[in-house]
């Protein structure tokens, strides 16, 4: 099964890095799902939730205010100013 190589960073740290089955980001034009073998894409991010579903099904969620996402082959780079952890009670 094909996976994505994801790097999720802020200005001062790496939030998450590894292989994922799927990524969902809050693109400026609406929510955007990213799967393996997607066409190359560059999108501006809006305020919302970044969700990364890892190879084993584990889910990482962070609130972001803006930034961008780049997809090139199966390499996904998410760059934002800040990313806040989402607690289960906030969902």
Short mmCIF file of C-alpha atoms in Angstrom, two decimals, residues 34-89:
data_model
loop_
_atom_site.label_atom_id
_atom_site.label_comp_id
_atom_site.label_asym_id
_atom_site.label_seq_id
_atom_site.Cartn_x
_atom_site.Cartn_y
_atom_site.Cartn_z
CA UNK A 34 -4.60 14.32 0.33
CA UNK A 35 -4.04 10.69 -0.62
CA UNK A 36 -1.04 8.87 -2.11
CA UNK A 37 -0.36 9.45 -5.81
CA UNK A 38 -2.13 12.83 -5.83
CA UNK A 39 -1.29 15.35 -8.53
CA UNK A 40 1.28 18.01 -7.51
CA UNK A 41 -0.50 20.77 -5.61
CA UNK A 42 0.30 23.96 -3.74
CA UNK A 43 -2.49 25.46 -1.63
CA UNK A 44 -2.90 28.28 0.87
CA UNK A 45 -4.32 27.17 4.22
CA UNK A 46 -7.06 28.92 6.17
CA UNK A 47 -8.01 28.67 9.83
CA UNK A 48 -9.06 25.13 10.70
CA UNK A 49 -7.99 21.60 11.54
CA UNK A 50 -5.09 19.64 10.07
CA UNK A 51 -5.70 15.90 10.45
CA UNK A 52 -2.98 13.35 9.74
CA UNK A 53 -3.93 9.68 9.68
CA UNK A 54 -0.77 7.64 10.18
CA UNK A 55 0.09 4.29 8.60
CA UNK A 56 -1.24 2.42 11.62
CA UNK A 57 -4.46 4.45 11.85
CA UNK A 58 -3.31 6.81 14.61
CA UNK A 59 -4.72 10.31 14.23
CA UNK A 60 -2.89 13.58 14.88
CA UNK A 61 -4.95 16.78 14.88
CA UNK A 62 -3.81 20.38 15.19
CA UNK A 63 -5.63 23.70 14.89
CA UNK A 64 -3.89 26.10 12.51
CA UNK A 65 -4.52 29.70 11.53
CA UNK A 66 -2.95 29.69 8.08
CA UNK A 67 0.06 28.64 6.06
CA UNK A 68 0.46 26.44 3.03
CA UNK A 69 0.59 22.82 1.92
CA UNK A 70 2.72 21.42 -0.88
CA UNK A 71 2.15 18.01 -2.47
CA UNK A 72 4.81 16.64 -4.82
CA UNK A 73 4.45 12.96 -5.60
CA UNK A 74 3.89 11.28 -2.26
CA UNK A 75 5.76 14.02 -0.35
CA UNK A 76 3.56 16.41 1.65
CA UNK A 77 4.91 19.51 3.36
CA UNK A 78 2.65 21.54 5.66
CA UNK A 79 4.09 24.85 6.89
CA UNK A 80 2.16 27.07 9.33
CA UNK A 81 2.92 29.88 11.79
CA UNK A 82 1.56 27.92 14.76
CA UNK A 83 -0.23 24.63 15.43
CA UNK A 84 -2.19 24.02 18.61
CA UNK A 85 -2.98 20.53 19.90
CA UNK A 86 -6.68 19.68 19.82
CA UNK A 87 -7.98 18.09 23.00
CA UNK A 88 -10.70 15.47 22.76
CA UNK A 89 -13.07 17.70 24.79
#
